[in-house]
Short mmCIF file of C-alpha atoms and ligand atoms in Angstrom, two decimals:
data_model
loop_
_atom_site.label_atom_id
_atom_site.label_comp_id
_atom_site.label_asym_id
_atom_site.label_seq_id
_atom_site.Cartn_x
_atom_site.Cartn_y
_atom_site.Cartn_z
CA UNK A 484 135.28 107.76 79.31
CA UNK A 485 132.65 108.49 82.63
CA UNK A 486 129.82 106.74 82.10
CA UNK A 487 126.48 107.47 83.84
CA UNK A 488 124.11 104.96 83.44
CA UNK A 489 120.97 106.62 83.74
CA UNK A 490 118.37 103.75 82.43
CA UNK A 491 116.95 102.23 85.46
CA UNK A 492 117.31 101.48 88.68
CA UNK A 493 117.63 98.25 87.76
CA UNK A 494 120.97 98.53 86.96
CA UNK A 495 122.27 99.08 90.29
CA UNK A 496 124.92 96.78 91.97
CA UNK A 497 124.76 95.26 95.77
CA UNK A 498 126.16 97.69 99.01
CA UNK A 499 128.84 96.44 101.11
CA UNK A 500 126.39 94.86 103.61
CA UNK A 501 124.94 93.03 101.32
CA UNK A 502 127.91 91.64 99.79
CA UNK A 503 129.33 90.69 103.79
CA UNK A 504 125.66 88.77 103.94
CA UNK A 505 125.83 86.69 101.37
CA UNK A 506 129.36 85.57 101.98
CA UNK A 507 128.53 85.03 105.47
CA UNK A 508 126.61 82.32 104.35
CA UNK A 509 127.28 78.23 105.16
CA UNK A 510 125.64 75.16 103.73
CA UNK A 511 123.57 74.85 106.65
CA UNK A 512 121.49 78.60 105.44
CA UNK A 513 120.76 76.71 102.50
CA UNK A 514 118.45 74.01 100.81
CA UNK A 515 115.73 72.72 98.38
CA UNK A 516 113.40 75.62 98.04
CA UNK A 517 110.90 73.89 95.95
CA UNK A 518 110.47 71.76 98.67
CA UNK A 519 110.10 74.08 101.04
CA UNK A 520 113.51 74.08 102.83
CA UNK A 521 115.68 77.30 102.18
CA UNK A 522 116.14 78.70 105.43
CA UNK A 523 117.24 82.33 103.77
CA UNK A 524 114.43 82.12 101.53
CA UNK A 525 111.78 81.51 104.20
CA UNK A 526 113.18 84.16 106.64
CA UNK A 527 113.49 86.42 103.31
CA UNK A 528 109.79 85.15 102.40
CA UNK A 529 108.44 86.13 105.56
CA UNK A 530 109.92 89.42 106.52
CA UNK A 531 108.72 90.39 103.36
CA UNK A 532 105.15 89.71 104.19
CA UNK A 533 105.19 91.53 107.14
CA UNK A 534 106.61 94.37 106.05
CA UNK A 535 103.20 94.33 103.26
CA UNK A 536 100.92 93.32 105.64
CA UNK A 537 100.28 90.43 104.05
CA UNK A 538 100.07 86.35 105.38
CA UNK A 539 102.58 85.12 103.71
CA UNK A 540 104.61 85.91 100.07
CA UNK A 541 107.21 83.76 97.75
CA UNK A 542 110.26 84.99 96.40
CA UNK A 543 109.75 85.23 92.14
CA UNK A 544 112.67 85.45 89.71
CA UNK A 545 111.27 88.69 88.26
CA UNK A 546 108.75 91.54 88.57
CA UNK A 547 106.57 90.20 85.52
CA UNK A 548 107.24 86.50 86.86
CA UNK A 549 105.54 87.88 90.14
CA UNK A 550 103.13 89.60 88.34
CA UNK A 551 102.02 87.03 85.88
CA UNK A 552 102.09 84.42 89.07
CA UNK A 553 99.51 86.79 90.51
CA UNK A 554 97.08 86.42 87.46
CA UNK A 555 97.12 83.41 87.42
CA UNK A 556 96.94 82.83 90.68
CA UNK A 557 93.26 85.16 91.15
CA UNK A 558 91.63 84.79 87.78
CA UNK A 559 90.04 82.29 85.60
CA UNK A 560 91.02 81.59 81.48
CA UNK A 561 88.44 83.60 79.89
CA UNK A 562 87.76 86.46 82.54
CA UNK A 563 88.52 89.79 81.84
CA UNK A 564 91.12 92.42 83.52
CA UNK A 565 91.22 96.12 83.83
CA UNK A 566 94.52 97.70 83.88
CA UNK A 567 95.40 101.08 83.32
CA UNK A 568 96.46 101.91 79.27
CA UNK A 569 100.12 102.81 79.97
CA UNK A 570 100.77 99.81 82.92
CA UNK A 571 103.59 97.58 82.54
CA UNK A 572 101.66 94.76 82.50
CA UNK A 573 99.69 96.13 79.56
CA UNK A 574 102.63 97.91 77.62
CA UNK A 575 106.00 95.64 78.54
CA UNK A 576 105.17 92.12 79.87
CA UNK A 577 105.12 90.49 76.38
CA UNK A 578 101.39 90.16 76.46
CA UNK A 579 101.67 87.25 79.31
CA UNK A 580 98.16 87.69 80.31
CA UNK A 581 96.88 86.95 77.71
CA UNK A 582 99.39 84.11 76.09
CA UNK A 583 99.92 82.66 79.19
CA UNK A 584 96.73 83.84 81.53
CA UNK A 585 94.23 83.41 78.58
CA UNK A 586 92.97 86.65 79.99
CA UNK A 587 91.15 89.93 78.72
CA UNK A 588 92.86 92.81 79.19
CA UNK A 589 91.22 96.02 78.89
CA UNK A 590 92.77 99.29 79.30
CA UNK A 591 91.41 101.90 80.70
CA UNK A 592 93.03 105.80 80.68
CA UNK A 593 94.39 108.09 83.78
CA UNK A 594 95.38 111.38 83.99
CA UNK A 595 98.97 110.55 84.88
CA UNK A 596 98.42 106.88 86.41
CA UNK A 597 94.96 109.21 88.56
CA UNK A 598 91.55 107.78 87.88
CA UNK A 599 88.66 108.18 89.51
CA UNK A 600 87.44 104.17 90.18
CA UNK A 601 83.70 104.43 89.84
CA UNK A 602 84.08 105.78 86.95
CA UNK A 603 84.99 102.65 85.20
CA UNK A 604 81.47 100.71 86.44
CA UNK A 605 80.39 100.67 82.94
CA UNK A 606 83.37 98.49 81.77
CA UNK A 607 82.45 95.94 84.76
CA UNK A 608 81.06 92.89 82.78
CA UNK A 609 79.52 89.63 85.12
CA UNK A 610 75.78 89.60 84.34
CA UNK A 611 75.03 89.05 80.68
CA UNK A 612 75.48 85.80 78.96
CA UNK A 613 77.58 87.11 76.21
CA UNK A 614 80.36 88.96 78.40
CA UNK A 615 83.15 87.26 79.90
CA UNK A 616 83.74 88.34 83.83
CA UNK A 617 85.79 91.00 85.03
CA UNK A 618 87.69 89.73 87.91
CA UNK A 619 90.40 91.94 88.49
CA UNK A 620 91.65 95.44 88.52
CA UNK A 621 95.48 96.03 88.62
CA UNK A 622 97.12 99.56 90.12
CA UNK A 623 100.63 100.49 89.55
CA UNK A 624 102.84 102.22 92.44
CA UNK A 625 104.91 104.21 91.11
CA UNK A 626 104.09 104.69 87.83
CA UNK A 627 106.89 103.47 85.60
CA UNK A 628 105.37 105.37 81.95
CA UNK A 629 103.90 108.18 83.95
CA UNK A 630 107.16 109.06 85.35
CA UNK A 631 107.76 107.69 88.65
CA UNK A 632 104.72 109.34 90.20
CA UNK A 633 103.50 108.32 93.18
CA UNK A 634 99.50 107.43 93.83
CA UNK A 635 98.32 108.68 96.85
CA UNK A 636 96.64 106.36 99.32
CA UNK A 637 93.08 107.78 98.58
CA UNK A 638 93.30 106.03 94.81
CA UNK A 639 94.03 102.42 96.95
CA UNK A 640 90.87 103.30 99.37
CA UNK A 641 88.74 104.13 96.22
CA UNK A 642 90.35 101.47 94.22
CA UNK A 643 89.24 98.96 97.34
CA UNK A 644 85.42 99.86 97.37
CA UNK A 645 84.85 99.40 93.82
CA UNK A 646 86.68 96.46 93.51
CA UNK A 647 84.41 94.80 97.38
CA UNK A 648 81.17 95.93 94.95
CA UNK A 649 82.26 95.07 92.10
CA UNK A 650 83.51 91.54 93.12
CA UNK A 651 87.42 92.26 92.03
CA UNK A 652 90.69 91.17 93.54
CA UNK A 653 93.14 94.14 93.17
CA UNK A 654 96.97 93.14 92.20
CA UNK A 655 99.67 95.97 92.92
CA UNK A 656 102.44 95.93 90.57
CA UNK A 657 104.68 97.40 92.95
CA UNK A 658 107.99 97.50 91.47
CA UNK A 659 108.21 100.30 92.85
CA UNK A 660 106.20 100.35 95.82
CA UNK A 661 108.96 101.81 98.63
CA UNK A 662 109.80 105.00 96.27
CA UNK A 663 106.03 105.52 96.88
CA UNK A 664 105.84 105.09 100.29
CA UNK A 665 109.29 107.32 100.84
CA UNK A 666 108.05 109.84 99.01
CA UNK A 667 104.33 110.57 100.19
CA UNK A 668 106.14 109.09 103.59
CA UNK A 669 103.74 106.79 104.74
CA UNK A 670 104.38 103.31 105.82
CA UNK A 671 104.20 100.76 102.77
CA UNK A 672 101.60 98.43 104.59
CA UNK A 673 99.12 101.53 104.19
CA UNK A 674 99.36 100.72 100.37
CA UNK A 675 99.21 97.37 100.68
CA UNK A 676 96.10 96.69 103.14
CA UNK A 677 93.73 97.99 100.31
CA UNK A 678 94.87 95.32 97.66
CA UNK A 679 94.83 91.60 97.88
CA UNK A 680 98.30 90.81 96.28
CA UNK A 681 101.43 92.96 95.96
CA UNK A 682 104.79 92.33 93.38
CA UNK A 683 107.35 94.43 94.49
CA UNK A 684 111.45 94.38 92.50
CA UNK A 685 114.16 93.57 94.85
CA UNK A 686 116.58 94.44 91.89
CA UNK A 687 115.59 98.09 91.44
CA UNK A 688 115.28 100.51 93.67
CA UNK A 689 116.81 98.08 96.60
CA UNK A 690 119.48 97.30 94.58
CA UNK A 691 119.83 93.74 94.90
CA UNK A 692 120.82 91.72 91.71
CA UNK A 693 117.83 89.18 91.51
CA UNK A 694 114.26 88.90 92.32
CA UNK A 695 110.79 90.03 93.21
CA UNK A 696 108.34 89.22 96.21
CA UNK A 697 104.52 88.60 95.63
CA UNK A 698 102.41 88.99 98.62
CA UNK A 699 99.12 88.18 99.77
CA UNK A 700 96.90 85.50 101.75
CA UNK A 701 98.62 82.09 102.83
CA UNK A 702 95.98 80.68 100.34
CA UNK A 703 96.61 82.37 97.39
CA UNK A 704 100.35 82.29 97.94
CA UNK A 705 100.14 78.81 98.16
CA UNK A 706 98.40 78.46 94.51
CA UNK A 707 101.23 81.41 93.53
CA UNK A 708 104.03 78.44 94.19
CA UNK A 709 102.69 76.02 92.20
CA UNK A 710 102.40 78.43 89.34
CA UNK A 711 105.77 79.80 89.72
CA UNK A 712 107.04 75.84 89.24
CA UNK A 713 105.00 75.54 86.15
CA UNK A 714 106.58 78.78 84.84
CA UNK A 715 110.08 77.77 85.32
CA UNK A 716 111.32 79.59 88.40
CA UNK A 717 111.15 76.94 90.86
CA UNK A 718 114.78 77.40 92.48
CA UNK A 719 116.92 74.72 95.16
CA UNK A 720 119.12 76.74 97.30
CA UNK A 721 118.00 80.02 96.37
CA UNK A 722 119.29 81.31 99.94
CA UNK A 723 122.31 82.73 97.77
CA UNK A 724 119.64 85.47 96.22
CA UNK A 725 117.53 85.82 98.99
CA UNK A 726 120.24 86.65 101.11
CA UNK A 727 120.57 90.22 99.92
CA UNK A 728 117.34 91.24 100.06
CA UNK A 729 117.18 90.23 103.70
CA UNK A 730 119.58 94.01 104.18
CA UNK A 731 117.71 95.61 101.64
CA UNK A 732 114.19 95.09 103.11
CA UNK A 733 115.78 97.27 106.47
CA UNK A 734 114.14 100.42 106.64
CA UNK A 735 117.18 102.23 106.58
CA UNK A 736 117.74 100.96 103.63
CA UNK A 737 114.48 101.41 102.25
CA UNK A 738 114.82 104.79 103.72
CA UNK A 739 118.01 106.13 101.50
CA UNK A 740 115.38 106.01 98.28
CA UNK A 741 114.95 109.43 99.24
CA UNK A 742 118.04 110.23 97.57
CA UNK A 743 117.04 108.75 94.91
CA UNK A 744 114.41 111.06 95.17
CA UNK A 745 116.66 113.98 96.00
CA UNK A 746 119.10 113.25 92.83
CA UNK A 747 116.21 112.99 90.40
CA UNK A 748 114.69 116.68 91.60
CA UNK A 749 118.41 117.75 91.20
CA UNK A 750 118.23 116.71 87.59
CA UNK A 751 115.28 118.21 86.84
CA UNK A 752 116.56 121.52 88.07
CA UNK A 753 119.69 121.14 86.23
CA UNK A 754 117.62 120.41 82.85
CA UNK A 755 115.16 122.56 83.37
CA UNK A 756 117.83 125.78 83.07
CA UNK A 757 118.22 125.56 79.57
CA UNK A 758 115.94 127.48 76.53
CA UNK A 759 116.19 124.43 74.82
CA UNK A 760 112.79 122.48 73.16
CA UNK A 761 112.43 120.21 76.06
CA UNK A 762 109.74 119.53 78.40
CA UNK A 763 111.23 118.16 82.01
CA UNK A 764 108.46 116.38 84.25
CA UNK A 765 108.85 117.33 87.76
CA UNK A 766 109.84 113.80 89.84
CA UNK A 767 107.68 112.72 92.39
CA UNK A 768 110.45 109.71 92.76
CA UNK A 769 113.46 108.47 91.05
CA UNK A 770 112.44 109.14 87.58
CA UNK A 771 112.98 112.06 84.79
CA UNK A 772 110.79 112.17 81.81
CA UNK A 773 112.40 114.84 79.48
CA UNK A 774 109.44 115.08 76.31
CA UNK A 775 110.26 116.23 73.11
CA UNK A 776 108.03 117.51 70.13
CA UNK A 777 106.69 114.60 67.90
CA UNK A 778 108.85 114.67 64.17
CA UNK A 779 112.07 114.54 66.72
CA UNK A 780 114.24 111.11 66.06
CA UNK A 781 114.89 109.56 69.25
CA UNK A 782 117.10 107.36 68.44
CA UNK A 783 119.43 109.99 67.25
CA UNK A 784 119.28 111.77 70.83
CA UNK A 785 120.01 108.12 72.71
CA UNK A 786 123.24 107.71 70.11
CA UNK A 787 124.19 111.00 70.55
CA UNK A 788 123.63 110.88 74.88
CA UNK A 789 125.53 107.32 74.24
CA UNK A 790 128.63 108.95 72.76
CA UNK A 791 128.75 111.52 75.39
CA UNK A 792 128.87 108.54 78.32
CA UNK A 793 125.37 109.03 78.91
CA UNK A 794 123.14 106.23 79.22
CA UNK A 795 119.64 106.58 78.87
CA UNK A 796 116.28 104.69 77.38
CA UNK A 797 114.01 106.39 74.92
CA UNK A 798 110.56 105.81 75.74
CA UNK A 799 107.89 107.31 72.96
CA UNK A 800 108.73 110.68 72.21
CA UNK A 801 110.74 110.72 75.64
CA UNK A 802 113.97 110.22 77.38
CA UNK A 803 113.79 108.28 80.63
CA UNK A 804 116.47 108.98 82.96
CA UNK A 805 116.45 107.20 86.40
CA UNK A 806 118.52 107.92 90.00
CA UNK A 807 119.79 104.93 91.82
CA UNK A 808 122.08 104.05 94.16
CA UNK A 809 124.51 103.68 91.93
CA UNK A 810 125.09 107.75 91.28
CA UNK A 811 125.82 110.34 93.33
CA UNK A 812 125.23 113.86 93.21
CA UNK A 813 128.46 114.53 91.34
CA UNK A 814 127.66 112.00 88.83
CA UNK A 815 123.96 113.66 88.68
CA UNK A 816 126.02 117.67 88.27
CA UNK A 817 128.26 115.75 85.18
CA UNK A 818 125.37 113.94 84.06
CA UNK A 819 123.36 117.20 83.35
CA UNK A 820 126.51 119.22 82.20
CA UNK A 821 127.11 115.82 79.31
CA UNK A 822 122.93 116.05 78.48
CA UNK A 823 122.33 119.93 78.04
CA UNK A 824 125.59 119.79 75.87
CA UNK A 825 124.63 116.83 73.97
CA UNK A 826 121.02 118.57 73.42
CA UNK A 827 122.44 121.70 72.45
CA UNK A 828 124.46 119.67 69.52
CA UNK A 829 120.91 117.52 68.28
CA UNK A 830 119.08 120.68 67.97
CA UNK A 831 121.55 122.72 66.53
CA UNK A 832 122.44 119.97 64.00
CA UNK A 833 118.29 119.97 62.71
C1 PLP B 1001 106.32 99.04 87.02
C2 PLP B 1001 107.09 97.81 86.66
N1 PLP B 1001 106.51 96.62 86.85
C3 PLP B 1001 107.14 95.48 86.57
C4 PLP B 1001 108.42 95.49 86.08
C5 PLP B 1001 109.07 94.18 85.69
O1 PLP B 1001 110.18 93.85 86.45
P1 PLP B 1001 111.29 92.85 85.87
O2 PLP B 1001 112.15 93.65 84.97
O3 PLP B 1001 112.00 92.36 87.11
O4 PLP B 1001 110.58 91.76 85.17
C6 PLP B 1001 109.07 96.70 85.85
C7 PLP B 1001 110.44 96.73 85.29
O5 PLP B 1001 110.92 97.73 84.83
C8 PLP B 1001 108.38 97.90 86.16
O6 PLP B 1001 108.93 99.11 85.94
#
């Protein structure tokens, strides 16, 4: 049976280029990069940098590795965080902030992953004896639970001067940081200058099989090593996964997210032309959200998607379905001939 596998991006497999990389390389590309001595992963380490902005960055097994490195790395045990109330770190990274962080989180709501930053000065705690200190605010680019939307760059600016009077580091989780920049086409450094660290997934949208970067100052990437060791994911010759990145992070290849972007808006179009009881979010980016009414069981839709060679997650009362490189616009025109049919049959079996 055709199977399109639309639950992330993260399931997408290396290009050819990358493949000819990484088997162009010889023991002398590789060595002990807890010590230091990787040649892959320091060229990987800093391109990556400069293509944030930032002073330096470290290569992380994992977006909520990098993202849990950055806590760590800019708070205290004890202060308190403000993320937004649908964020990944708040909703899918096992509660590592506070577990492993021994951090506060407090959630705050958005209209779509939108807020307005000075409106949250009341939750900013520092002064009285009783409160623990808010240290941090964390934004998310693109929104993941939002649907792949894209913040615009006046949220970073505004996110910057309350967090300089408010006495905040800002962390980006930027998983997803290039689908933003593609799509509101700006460079991804314009993001970046307004926050002090940045986590961005080399295994979605770029399509490599491993790995995260987290950027920011030469100082604080220097205490973001010695976390990552305590967490586990100190690696030797990690030149054989930083290899593959070192194509992906060429802005042609960053560039092709646009059809990403394309493919998703073709989707929508396709799902939209139906009179079925669906709700399809326009895509600013790579990602579908098709709602359904509240007493409707999910899980029924995913089986019944699942028997029709459609992969897809359920989030909530929703259906995520994500473009990658791995599908092409054929596979997107079968993909929404399989899904309207497979709706059809849930609703008319209620
Ligand atoms: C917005 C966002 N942040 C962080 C992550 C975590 O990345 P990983 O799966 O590599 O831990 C994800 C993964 O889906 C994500 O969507």
């Amino acid at each position: 049976m055709r199977i399109i596998d639309f639950r992330s991006d993260t399931v997408t497999k290396p290009s050819p280029d990358m493949w000819k990389k990484l088997k162009s390389l010889e023991n002398s590309d590789l060595g002990d990069d807890v010590e230091g001595e990787d040649p892959t992963v320091n060229e990987l380490e800093q391109k990556a940098a400069k293509l944030v902005g930032k002073e330096a960055s470290l290569l992380t097994t994992s977006g909520t590795q990098g993202n849990l490195i950055a806590l760590l790395s800019e708070t205290k045990p004890g202060d308190e965080i403000l993320v937004e109330e649908r964020s990944h770190i708040y909703k899918w990274e096992v509660g590592g902030a506070a577990r492993l962080g021994g951090l506060m989180v407090r959630t705050f709501p958005s209209n779509r992953g939108s807020f307005i930053p000075s409106k949250l000065q009341t939750l900013i705690r520092h002064e009285d004896i009783h409160e623990p200190t808010t240290s941090m605010i964390c934004l998310e680019n693109t929104h993941n639970d939002h649907g792949g939307i894209a913040l615009p760059l006046s949220l970073f600016k505004d996110t910057n001067s309350f967090a300089i009077k408010n006495k905040l580091k800002i962390h980006l989780d930027g998983a997803r940081i290039f689908n933003a920049a593609v799509a509101l086409n700006q460079p991804v450094s314009e993001f970046t200058k307004y926050v002090d660290s940045v986590q961005f997934c080399l295994s979605k949208g770029l399509s490599c099989p491993i790995g995260s970067i987290l950027a920011g100052s030469s100082e604080m990437i220097k205490r973001a090593r010695k976390y990552r060791k305590m967490l586990g994911g100190g690696m030797r010759q990690a030149g054989i996964i930083a290899a593959m990145p070192l194509i992906a992070l060429e802005s042609n290849w960053i560039a092709r997210l646009a059809e990403d972007h394309k493919n998703a808006f073709r989707l929508y179009k396709g799902l939209l032309d139906s009179d079925l009881q669906i709700k399809v979010q326009k895509p600013d980016t790579n990602i579908v959200m098709v709602e359904f009414s509240e007493n409707v069981p999910m899980l029924k839709v995913v089986d019944l998607l699942s028997d029709a060679g459609i992969k897809a997650f359920d989030t909530g009362q929703r259906i995520r379905l994500v473009t990658h490189y791995g599908l092409n616009e054929d596979d997107i025109d079968y993909g929404i001939e399989r899904i309207l049919e497979t709706f059809k049959k849930f609703f008319s079996s209620l």
